[in-house]
Amino acid sequence: GVLFGLMSAFLNAVYQVMYKKFWPKASVDFMILYSFLVAAVHVALVLPVLVSAHAFYWERFQFPSSPLLQGAVVISALLAFTVNSLYIVLLSSRGPLAASAAYALSIP
């Protein structure tokens, strides 16, 4: 688990540096568009793999039956929504540099 966390932090730092190298003067509109495109490509590439894994019984996806786990899923979704919304607010109000700094500092 620790190795995955360190690898994630390293790859996130590489992403941030490469992003700044290729687009050093990115505007807020460009960053929002770029974030949307990254998310859209991720969904377009990963979703078919997940659907295939579910269809061929490699990995079954189902909503949990326990009320405690259902609550955990709902709380997790609300937290993810809140973090993403705050990122957009920060990006819009403070600009790309503040958003990049906050994103880099949020690595666990």
Phi, psi and omega in degrees: 000319180294321179298318178295322178296316179294319178296320178296316179296317179296313180294326176295318178296319177299317178300313181298316181294315180294323178299314180292330179292316184278330180228074184290333182243045183291137178275170179297316180299318179295319181294322178293317177297316180298317178298319178297316181295320177298316179295319181295317178294320179300314179295318182295327181271324186272323184302315178298325178294317180294319178296319177296318179299321178291318183293325182264015176061025174284322179212110181274130178252130178208154177284138183296149181270339180283133178301326178295316178290325176298318177297321178296321178295317180295316179297318178299317179295319179294320178295317178297318178298317180296314180298315180295321178294317178295325177298317179294320178296316178297317179298318182286325186269327185248345176100173185297324183294316179296321179294319178295319179294317179295322180293318180292326180281349182273004180290128183291000000 
